[in-house]
Coordinates of C-alpha atoms and ligand atoms in Angstrom, one line a residue:
M16 CA -14.5 -19.7 -19.6
H17 CA -11.6 -20.8 -17.4
M18 CA -8.8 -19.2 -19.1
E19 CA -5.5 -19.2 -17.3
T20 CA -5.6 -16.0 -15.2
P21 CA -2.4 -15.0 -13.6
W22 CA -2.8 -15.1 -9.8
W23 CA -2.3 -11.4 -9.3
R24 CA -5.0 -10.3 -11.7
D25 CA -7.8 -10.9 -9.2
A26 CA -5.8 -11.4 -6.0
V27 CA -6.7 -10.0 -2.6
V28 CA -3.4 -8.8 -1.2
Y29 CA -3.0 -7.9 2.5
E30 CA -0.5 -5.2 3.3
I31 CA 1.6 -5.9 6.4
Y32 CA 3.2 -2.9 7.9
V33 CA 6.0 -4.9 9.5
R34 CA 6.6 -2.7 12.5
S35 CA 3.1 -2.9 13.6
F36 CA 1.8 -6.4 12.8
A37 CA 3.2 -8.8 15.4
D38 CA 6.2 -8.7 17.7
A39 CA 7.8 -12.1 18.5
S40 CA 11.1 -10.8 19.9
G41 CA 9.6 -8.7 22.7
D42 CA 11.1 -5.4 21.8
G43 CA 7.8 -3.7 21.1
V44 CA 8.3 -3.6 17.3
G45 CA 6.8 -6.1 14.9
D46 CA 9.1 -8.6 13.2
L47 CA 9.3 -11.4 10.6
P48 CA 9.0 -14.3 13.1
G49 CA 5.9 -12.5 14.5
I50 CA 4.4 -12.4 11.0
R51 CA 5.2 -16.1 10.5
Q52 CA 3.3 -17.0 13.7
R53 CA 0.2 -15.1 12.4
L54 CA 0.1 -16.5 8.9
P55 CA -2.6 -19.0 9.8
Y56 CA -4.8 -16.0 10.7
L57 CA -4.3 -14.6 7.2
A58 CA -4.9 -17.9 5.5
E59 CA -8.2 -18.1 7.5
L60 CA -9.1 -14.6 6.6
G61 CA -8.9 -15.7 3.0
V62 CA -6.4 -13.4 1.4
D63 CA -4.2 -14.6 -1.5
A64 CA -1.0 -12.7 -0.9
I65 CA 0.8 -10.6 1.6
W66 CA 2.8 -7.4 0.9
L67 CA 5.6 -6.7 3.4
T68 CA 6.7 -3.1 3.9
P69 CA 10.5 -2.7 4.1
F70 CA 12.3 -5.0 6.6
Y71 CA 15.8 -4.2 5.2
R72 CA 18.7 -2.8 7.2
S73 CA 17.8 0.7 8.0
P74 CA 18.3 3.4 10.6
M75 CA 14.5 3.8 10.6
A76 CA 14.4 7.5 9.9
D77 CA 11.2 6.7 7.9
G78 CA 10.1 3.5 9.3
G79 CA 12.4 1.4 7.0
Y80 CA 11.7 3.4 3.8
D81 CA 15.3 4.5 4.3
V82 CA 17.2 1.5 3.2
A83 CA 20.9 1.1 4.2
D84 CA 21.4 -2.4 2.8
Y85 CA 18.9 -3.8 0.2
R86 CA 20.1 -7.3 0.6
D87 CA 19.8 -7.9 4.3
V88 CA 17.1 -7.9 7.1
D89 CA 17.4 -5.4 9.8
P90 CA 18.1 -7.0 13.2
L91 CA 15.0 -5.3 14.5
F92 CA 12.9 -7.5 12.2
G93 CA 15.0 -10.7 12.3
T94 CA 17.4 -12.4 9.9
L95 CA 17.6 -13.6 6.3
A96 CA 16.9 -17.1 7.7
D97 CA 13.7 -15.7 9.3
F98 CA 12.7 -14.3 6.0
D99 CA 13.3 -17.6 4.2
E100 CA 11.2 -19.4 6.8
L101 CA 8.4 -16.8 6.4
V102 CA 8.3 -17.2 2.7
S103 CA 8.3 -21.0 2.8
E104 CA 5.6 -21.1 5.4
A105 CA 3.5 -18.6 3.5
H106 CA 3.8 -20.6 0.4
R107 CA 2.9 -23.8 2.3
L108 CA -0.3 -22.0 3.3
G109 CA -1.0 -20.9 -0.2
L110 CA -0.1 -17.3 0.3
R111 CA 2.1 -15.4 -2.1
V112 CA 4.7 -12.9 -0.9
I113 CA 5.3 -9.4 -2.3
V114 CA 8.1 -7.3 -0.9
D115 CA 8.7 -3.6 -1.1
I116 CA 11.5 -2.2 -3.1
V117 CA 12.6 1.4 -2.6
P118 CA 14.4 2.7 -5.7
N119 CA 14.0 6.4 -5.5
H120 CA 16.3 6.9 -2.5
S121 CA 18.4 5.1 -0.1
S122 CA 19.3 5.8 3.5
S123 CA 22.0 8.2 4.2
A124 CA 23.6 5.3 6.0
H125 CA 23.9 3.3 2.7
E126 CA 27.5 2.6 1.9
W127 CA 27.2 4.4 -1.5
F128 CA 26.0 7.6 0.2
Q129 CA 28.7 7.3 2.9
A130 CA 31.2 7.0 0.1
A131 CA 29.6 9.9 -1.7
L132 CA 30.1 12.1 1.3
R133 CA 33.8 11.2 1.2
G134 CA 33.8 12.3 -2.4
E135 CA 33.6 8.8 -4.0
G136 CA 30.9 8.0 -6.5
R137 CA 28.9 11.2 -5.9
D138 CA 27.2 10.8 -9.2
R139 CA 25.1 7.9 -7.8
Y140 CA 23.1 10.6 -6.0
V141 CA 22.0 14.1 -7.0
F142 CA 24.6 16.6 -5.7
R143 CA 24.8 20.2 -6.8
D144 CA 26.6 23.4 -6.0
G145 CA 24.3 26.0 -4.5
G146 CA 26.2 28.3 -2.3
D147 CA 24.2 29.5 0.7
L148 CA 20.8 28.7 -1.0
P149 CA 19.6 25.4 -2.2
P150 CA 20.0 24.7 -5.9
N151 CA 16.3 25.1 -6.6
N152 CA 13.0 25.7 -4.9
W153 CA 11.8 22.1 -4.6
Q154 CA 10.2 21.1 -1.3
S155 CA 10.4 17.8 0.5
T156 CA 7.2 15.8 0.6
F157 CA 7.8 15.7 4.3
S158 CA 7.9 19.5 4.6
G159 CA 11.0 21.8 4.3
P160 CA 13.4 22.1 1.5
A161 CA 14.2 19.0 -0.6
W162 CA 18.0 19.8 -0.3
S163 CA 20.4 19.4 2.5
K164 CA 24.0 20.5 2.7
A165 CA 26.8 17.9 2.8
P166 CA 29.7 18.8 5.1
D167 CA 31.8 20.1 2.2
G168 CA 29.2 22.6 1.1
Q169 CA 27.5 20.8 -1.8
W170 CA 23.8 20.2 -1.6
Y171 CA 22.1 16.8 -2.1
L172 CA 18.5 16.2 -3.2
H173 CA 16.0 14.3 -1.0
L174 CA 12.4 14.4 -2.0
F175 CA 11.6 12.9 1.4
A176 CA 13.6 13.2 4.7
P177 CA 17.3 14.4 4.6
E178 CA 18.1 10.8 5.7
Q179 CA 16.7 9.6 2.3
P180 CA 19.0 10.9 -0.4
D181 CA 17.6 10.5 -4.0
F182 CA 19.5 8.3 -6.4
N183 CA 20.6 9.6 -9.7
W184 CA 18.9 7.3 -12.2
R185 CA 20.9 8.9 -15.0
N186 CA 23.8 6.9 -13.7
L187 CA 23.7 3.3 -15.2
E188 CA 25.3 1.9 -12.1
V189 CA 22.1 2.6 -10.2
H190 CA 20.2 0.5 -12.9
S191 CA 22.4 -2.5 -12.6
E192 CA 22.4 -2.3 -8.8
F193 CA 18.6 -2.5 -8.7
L194 CA 18.4 -5.3 -11.3
D195 CA 20.7 -7.2 -9.0
V196 CA 18.6 -6.5 -5.9
L197 CA 15.5 -7.7 -7.8
R198 CA 17.3 -11.0 -8.6
F199 CA 18.5 -11.3 -5.0
W200 CA 14.9 -11.4 -3.7
L201 CA 13.5 -13.3 -6.7
D202 CA 16.1 -16.0 -6.0
R203 CA 14.8 -16.2 -2.4
G204 CA 11.3 -17.0 -3.7
V205 CA 9.4 -13.7 -3.6
D206 CA 6.4 -13.6 -5.9
G207 CA 6.5 -9.9 -6.5
F208 CA 7.5 -6.3 -5.7
R209 CA 5.7 -3.2 -4.5
I210 CA 7.7 -0.3 -6.0
D211 CA 7.9 2.7 -3.7
V212 CA 7.5 6.1 -5.3
A213 CA 7.4 4.4 -8.7
M214 CA 6.7 7.7 -10.5
G215 CA 9.8 9.3 -9.0
L216 CA 13.3 8.2 -9.9
Y217 CA 14.0 10.6 -12.8
K218 CA 14.0 14.3 -12.4
A219 CA 13.9 16.8 -15.3
E220 CA 17.3 17.7 -16.7
G221 CA 18.5 20.9 -15.2
L222 CA 16.3 20.5 -12.1
P223 CA 14.3 23.6 -12.9
D224 CA 12.4 25.7 -10.3
T225 CA 8.8 24.5 -10.2
P226 CA 5.7 26.3 -9.0
P227 CA 4.5 24.8 -5.7
E228 CA 1.3 23.4 -7.1
D229 CA 3.4 21.2 -9.5
Q230 CA 5.5 19.9 -6.7
A231 CA 2.7 17.8 -5.2
F232 CA 2.4 14.2 -6.6
K233 CA 0.9 14.5 -10.1
A234 CA 0.9 13.0 -13.5
E235 CA 3.9 14.8 -14.8
S236 CA 6.1 17.6 -13.5
P237 CA 9.8 18.2 -13.4
I238 CA 9.9 16.1 -10.2
W239 CA 7.4 13.2 -10.9
G240 CA 6.4 11.0 -13.7
R241 CA 9.3 11.7 -16.1
P242 CA 8.9 9.7 -19.3
E243 CA 12.4 8.1 -18.8
V244 CA 11.2 6.1 -15.8
H245 CA 9.2 3.7 -18.1
E246 CA 12.5 2.4 -19.5
V247 CA 13.4 1.2 -16.0
Y248 CA 10.2 -0.8 -15.7
R249 CA 10.7 -2.3 -19.1
D250 CA 14.0 -3.7 -17.9
W251 CA 12.5 -4.9 -14.6
R252 CA 9.7 -6.6 -16.5
K253 CA 12.3 -8.6 -18.5
V254 CA 13.9 -9.8 -15.2
L255 CA 10.5 -10.7 -13.7
D256 CA 9.5 -12.6 -16.9
S257 CA 12.8 -14.6 -16.9
Y258 CA 11.6 -16.3 -13.6
E259 CA 9.1 -19.1 -13.4
G260 CA 5.9 -18.6 -11.5
E261 CA 4.2 -15.4 -12.6
R262 CA 6.3 -13.0 -10.6
M263 CA 4.8 -9.5 -10.6
A264 CA 5.3 -5.9 -9.7
I265 CA 2.9 -3.2 -8.6
G266 CA 3.9 0.5 -8.6
E267 CA 3.1 3.1 -6.1
V268 CA 2.0 5.7 -8.6
W269 CA 0.2 8.8 -7.3
T270 CA -1.2 10.6 -10.3
D271 CA -4.2 12.8 -11.1
S272 CA -5.5 10.8 -14.0
A273 CA -6.3 7.2 -14.8
E274 CA -4.7 7.6 -18.3
D275 CA -1.4 8.3 -16.6
L276 CA -1.7 5.3 -14.4
A277 CA -2.2 3.3 -17.5
L278 CA 1.2 4.3 -18.8
Y279 CA 2.9 2.3 -16.0
V280 CA 1.0 -0.9 -16.8
R281 CA 1.6 -1.1 -20.5
P282 CA 2.1 -4.8 -21.5
D283 CA 5.9 -4.6 -21.2
E284 CA 6.0 -2.6 -18.0
L285 CA 4.5 -3.2 -14.5
H286 CA 1.7 -5.7 -14.0
Q287 CA -0.3 -3.3 -11.8
S288 CA -0.2 0.1 -10.2
F289 CA -2.1 1.2 -7.2
N290 CA -5.3 3.1 -8.1
F291 CA -5.5 5.6 -5.3
A292 CA -8.5 7.5 -6.7
W293 CA -11.0 5.8 -4.5
L294 CA -8.9 6.2 -1.4
E295 CA -8.7 10.0 -2.1
A296 CA -12.5 10.3 -2.7
P297 CA -15.1 11.3 -0.2
W298 CA -18.1 9.0 0.5
S299 CA -20.1 9.7 -2.6
G300 CA -22.0 7.7 -5.1
P301 CA -21.2 9.9 -8.1
A302 CA -17.6 10.1 -7.1
F303 CA -17.3 6.3 -6.8
K304 CA -19.1 5.8 -10.1
K305 CA -16.7 8.1 -11.9
I306 CA -13.7 6.5 -10.4
I307 CA -14.9 3.0 -11.4
D308 CA -15.7 4.1 -14.9
D309 CA -12.5 6.0 -15.5
T310 CA -10.4 3.2 -14.1
L311 CA -12.0 0.4 -16.1
A312 CA -11.8 2.5 -19.2
A313 CA -8.1 3.2 -18.8
V314 CA -6.6 0.0 -17.4
T315 CA -7.0 -3.7 -18.1
A316 CA -5.6 -5.0 -14.8
P317 CA -7.3 -2.7 -12.3
T318 CA -6.5 -2.5 -8.6
W319 CA -8.6 -1.1 -5.7
V320 CA -7.4 0.2 -2.4
L321 CA -9.1 2.0 0.5
S322 CA -6.3 2.3 3.1
N323 CA -2.6 1.9 3.5
H324 CA 0.1 2.9 6.0
D325 CA 0.3 6.5 4.6
V326 CA -3.3 7.6 4.9
V327 CA -6.0 8.1 7.5
R328 CA -7.8 4.8 8.0
H329 CA -11.0 4.8 6.0
V330 CA -13.3 4.0 8.9
T331 CA -12.3 7.5 10.2
R332 CA -12.3 9.2 6.8
Y333 CA -15.8 7.9 6.1
G334 CA -16.9 8.9 9.6
N335 CA -16.2 12.6 9.2
G336 CA -12.9 12.3 10.9
L337 CA -14.4 10.7 14.1
T338 CA -12.6 7.7 15.5
N339 CA -15.7 6.1 17.0
S340 CA -18.2 6.7 14.2
T341 CA -20.6 3.9 13.6
T342 CA -21.4 5.5 10.2
G343 CA -17.7 5.3 9.3
L344 CA -17.6 1.6 10.1
S345 CA -20.8 0.9 8.3
R346 CA -19.5 2.7 5.2
A347 CA -16.1 1.0 5.4
R348 CA -17.8 -2.4 5.4
A349 CA -20.0 -1.4 2.4
A350 CA -17.0 -0.1 0.5
L351 CA -15.3 -3.5 1.0
L352 CA -18.2 -5.2 -0.8
A353 CA -18.1 -2.8 -3.6
M354 CA -14.3 -3.1 -4.0
L355 CA -14.4 -6.9 -3.9
A356 CA -17.2 -7.1 -6.5
L357 CA -15.2 -5.1 -9.1
P358 CA -12.9 -6.8 -11.6
G359 CA -9.2 -6.7 -10.7
S360 CA -7.4 -7.1 -7.5
A361 CA -7.9 -5.6 -4.1
Y362 CA -5.3 -4.4 -1.6
L363 CA -6.3 -4.5 2.1
Y364 CA -4.4 -2.8 4.8
Q365 CA -3.7 -4.7 8.1
G366 CA -6.3 -4.0 10.7
E367 CA -9.1 -2.9 8.3
E368 CA -10.6 -6.3 8.8
L369 CA -10.9 -5.4 12.5
G370 CA -12.6 -2.1 11.6
L371 CA -9.7 -0.2 13.2
P372 CA -10.1 3.6 13.2
E373 CA -7.3 6.1 13.0
V374 CA -5.7 6.9 16.4
K375 CA -5.8 10.6 16.5
D376 CA -4.7 11.3 20.1
L377 CA -1.2 9.9 20.1
P378 CA 0.9 12.0 22.5
P379 CA 3.5 14.1 20.7
E380 CA 6.3 12.3 22.4
A381 CA 5.1 9.0 21.0
R382 CA 4.9 10.1 17.4
Q383 CA 7.7 8.9 15.2
D384 CA 6.7 9.8 11.6
P385 CA 9.3 12.3 10.3
I386 CA 6.4 14.4 8.9
F387 CA 5.4 15.3 12.4
A388 CA 8.9 16.5 13.4
R389 CA 9.7 18.2 10.1
S390 CA 6.5 20.1 10.1
K391 CA 7.2 21.1 13.7
G392 CA 4.0 19.4 14.8
E393 CA 1.8 21.2 12.3
L394 CA 1.0 17.9 10.5
P395 CA 0.1 14.9 12.6
G396 CA 1.9 12.5 10.3
R397 CA 1.0 8.9 9.7
D398 CA 1.5 7.2 13.0
G399 CA -2.3 7.2 13.6
C400 CA -2.8 4.4 11.0
R401 CA 0.3 2.5 12.2
V402 CA -0.7 1.7 15.7
P403 CA 0.1 -2.0 16.5
I404 CA -2.6 -4.6 15.9
P405 CA -4.7 -5.7 18.9
W406 CA -4.7 -9.5 18.7
S407 CA -6.1 -10.6 22.1
G408 CA -6.4 -9.9 25.8
V409 CA -7.8 -7.0 27.7
A410 CA -4.9 -4.6 28.0
E411 CA -1.9 -3.3 26.1
P412 CA 0.0 -4.9 24.3
Y413 CA -3.2 -6.9 23.3
G414 CA -1.1 -9.8 22.2
F415 CA 0.9 -7.7 19.8
S416 CA 4.1 -8.2 21.9
P417 CA 4.7 -10.6 24.8
D418 CA 3.0 -9.4 28.0
G419 CA 4.9 -6.7 29.8
T420 CA 6.3 -5.2 26.6
R421 CA 5.2 -1.7 25.6
P422 CA 4.5 -1.5 21.8
W423 CA 6.3 1.2 19.9
L424 CA 3.1 3.2 19.7
P425 CA 0.5 3.1 22.4
Q426 CA -2.7 1.3 21.7
P427 CA -6.0 2.9 22.7
V428 CA -7.9 1.3 25.6
E429 CA -11.1 1.3 23.4
W430 CA -9.4 -1.3 21.2
V431 CA -10.1 -4.0 23.8
V432 CA -13.4 -4.7 22.0
L433 CA -11.6 -4.8 18.6
S434 CA -9.1 -7.5 19.2
A435 CA -8.9 -10.3 16.6
E436 CA -9.6 -12.9 19.3
R437 CA -12.7 -11.2 20.5
Q438 CA -14.0 -10.6 16.9
S439 CA -13.3 -14.1 15.8
N440 CA -15.9 -15.4 18.3
D441 CA -18.6 -13.0 17.1
P442 CA -20.4 -13.8 13.9
G443 CA -21.5 -10.1 13.6
S444 CA -18.0 -8.7 13.9
T445 CA -16.2 -6.9 11.1
L446 CA -13.6 -9.7 11.1
S447 CA -16.3 -12.3 10.5
F448 CA -17.8 -10.1 7.8
Y449 CA -14.4 -9.8 6.0
Q450 CA -13.9 -13.6 6.2
E451 CA -17.4 -14.1 4.8
A452 CA -16.9 -11.6 2.0
L453 CA -13.5 -13.1 1.0
R454 CA -15.0 -16.5 1.0
A455 CA -17.9 -15.4 -1.2
R456 CA -15.4 -13.8 -3.6
R457 CA -13.4 -17.0 -3.8
E458 CA -16.5 -19.0 -4.5
L459 CA -17.2 -16.7 -7.5
R460 CA -13.7 -16.6 -8.7
G461 CA -13.3 -17.4 -12.4
T462 CA -17.0 -17.3 -13.0
L463 CA -17.6 -13.6 -13.5
P464 CA -17.0 -11.6 -16.6
D465 CA -14.4 -8.8 -16.5
E466 CA -17.0 -6.2 -17.6
I467 CA -19.4 -4.5 -15.4
T468 CA -22.9 -3.3 -16.4
W469 CA -24.5 -0.4 -14.6
V470 CA -28.1 -0.9 -13.6
D471 CA -30.2 2.2 -13.6
S472 CA -30.3 3.6 -10.2
S473 CA -30.3 6.9 -8.4
E474 CA -27.1 8.9 -8.1
D475 CA -26.6 7.8 -4.6
A476 CA -27.3 4.2 -5.0
L477 CA -24.8 2.5 -7.2
I478 CA -25.9 -0.8 -8.8
F479 CA -23.6 -2.8 -11.1
S480 CA -23.6 -6.4 -12.3
R481 CA -21.0 -8.8 -13.4
G482 CA -22.9 -11.7 -14.9
P483 CA -24.9 -13.3 -12.1
L484 CA -23.5 -11.0 -9.4
T485 CA -25.1 -7.7 -8.7
C486 CA -23.6 -5.3 -6.2
V487 CA -25.7 -2.5 -4.7
I488 CA -24.0 0.2 -2.6
N489 CA -26.2 2.8 -0.9
C490 CA -24.2 6.1 -0.5
G491 CA -27.4 8.1 0.1
S492 CA -29.4 8.9 3.2
E493 CA -32.6 7.0 2.2
S494 CA -33.1 3.3 2.0
V495 CA -33.2 2.0 -1.6
R496 CA -35.1 -0.8 -3.2
L497 CA -33.0 -3.8 -4.3
P498 CA -33.4 -4.9 -7.9
S499 CA -34.9 -8.3 -8.4
H500 CA -32.7 -11.2 -7.5
E501 CA -32.7 -14.9 -6.5
R502 CA -30.8 -14.5 -3.3
V503 CA -28.7 -12.2 -1.2
L504 CA -25.2 -13.6 -1.0
I505 CA -23.9 -11.2 1.6
G506 CA -24.7 -7.8 3.1
S507 CA -22.4 -5.4 4.9
A508 CA -25.3 -5.2 7.4
P509 CA -28.3 -7.5 7.7
V510 CA -30.5 -7.1 4.6
D511 CA -34.1 -7.0 5.5
G512 CA -36.8 -7.6 2.8
H513 CA -36.2 -5.7 -0.4
L514 CA -34.7 -2.5 1.1
L515 CA -31.0 -1.6 1.5
L516 CA -30.3 0.8 4.3
P517 CA -28.1 3.9 3.9
D518 CA -24.3 3.3 4.2
T519 CA -24.6 -0.4 3.4
A520 CA -24.0 -2.6 0.5
A521 CA -25.1 -6.1 -0.6
W522 CA -24.3 -8.8 -3.2
L523 CA -27.2 -10.3 -5.0
Y524 CA -27.1 -13.4 -7.0
T525 CA -29.3 -14.3 -10.0
P526 CA -28.0 -17.3 -12.1
D527 CA -27.6 -16.5 -15.7
A528 CA -30.7 -17.1 -17.7
Ligands
NOJ625 C1 5.9 5.9 0.1 C2 5.8 5.0 1.3 O1 4.6 4.3 1.3 C3 5.9 5.9 2.5 O2 5.6 5.3 3.7 C4 7.3 6.5 2.5 O3 7.4 7.5 3.5 C5 7.6 7.2 1.2 N1 7.2 6.4 0.0 C6 9.1 7.5 1.0 O4 9.8 6.2 0.8

């Protein structure tokens, strides 16, 4: 039964949005020493790995996803020595470390782009003549045209902000540069990479005009999911495999089909790719069931994710957009149990273990996401899920920064009751529930089959089993009767008798006959 399973296959990975996790330096922005100090909290929470969002040198036009130097730490976040200490301390505590890699674009401050502006090595980016009008009709994911003019009149492509020029992956120099960057961080001991915009990189030859509906992230279009990109990941896989210790990569792949996702995780490509289908789905039994079935049919190393630093926090999504919805919190806790019962690995987003909701009332002057400015305030942007973590205390900065420091985004006064310190003393808190659920999952690790079996149930109440474990999730509005079982391992809310309340879930245990 105990075959050697690589660590990432069933890992619980905790995403750290570095700017917002913990600030040791006292400048109001999270940093690497801050993370190191909080590692015991993560070990106690019971996760297996952390994923760090970009901490590289960057002008921060997109919170660090605009990288100016792929081989150095931005002074805002610390130093390379801080990074090394963080990795060794994480490893000492049994936590793996995944870092972000951003290959679709660099910062406009990157030395290659600066050289390109001077007319040197322009072919490393996508420059075109266009006259007064941009070379094609592509729109930036962050609103507005995907092209900006260089001072000499040529246009350059940026699928995101103008400060994020897209690389030209048809230039082999770009390939060797990134292979080298991978080695740089692998040599420093990282266990894996999260690949930003993994379905980007190549654009269709000739950069044809594209109908607006094909410009959104999707399986394949002139902009996304070009077949050539897979060759890149085959090369990367070879590098990862040449290192000891099961190094891995997970791609950020937004597609509209599970089959497409599967292309990125063919045996000689990436180990995993994010499965965003659930995160995009409403609270619905039939929707969840379809996502689970489609995913398990298409990929052998599935992943599950409910929130990240780019989307509205799921407590709020499941609470009809309200930030103080008890229904939203109850559903979020139930969804965690469902996610953790499924085969594969689960990616958590910092703060979900505290039940943090989206912050929707950030003042316009506080907002920093380029989406807000580029859409001229029409789109709120993603700052609402990036508000710094409330650790302790009764007032801002809630232990995120040293007292007296204002965090880079204001924290709501209501978060006084959500701090990690407060919740850790309360057995009924969401934090205690996450700890308990992760502990239960660890105890079952290696004992459950990879296949799930659906147990007959109503549309709204999903019931599936993996050997002795049965997970019941009630997405309907009526209580449902639990199937027979020996004991309840854990409930997202107290389980009373044989009924499961709406918006809750439970794990039942019945030893194999
Ligand atoms: C995806 C990242 O998660 C997001 O935060 C970023 O803005 C874009 N990629 C561009 O790098």
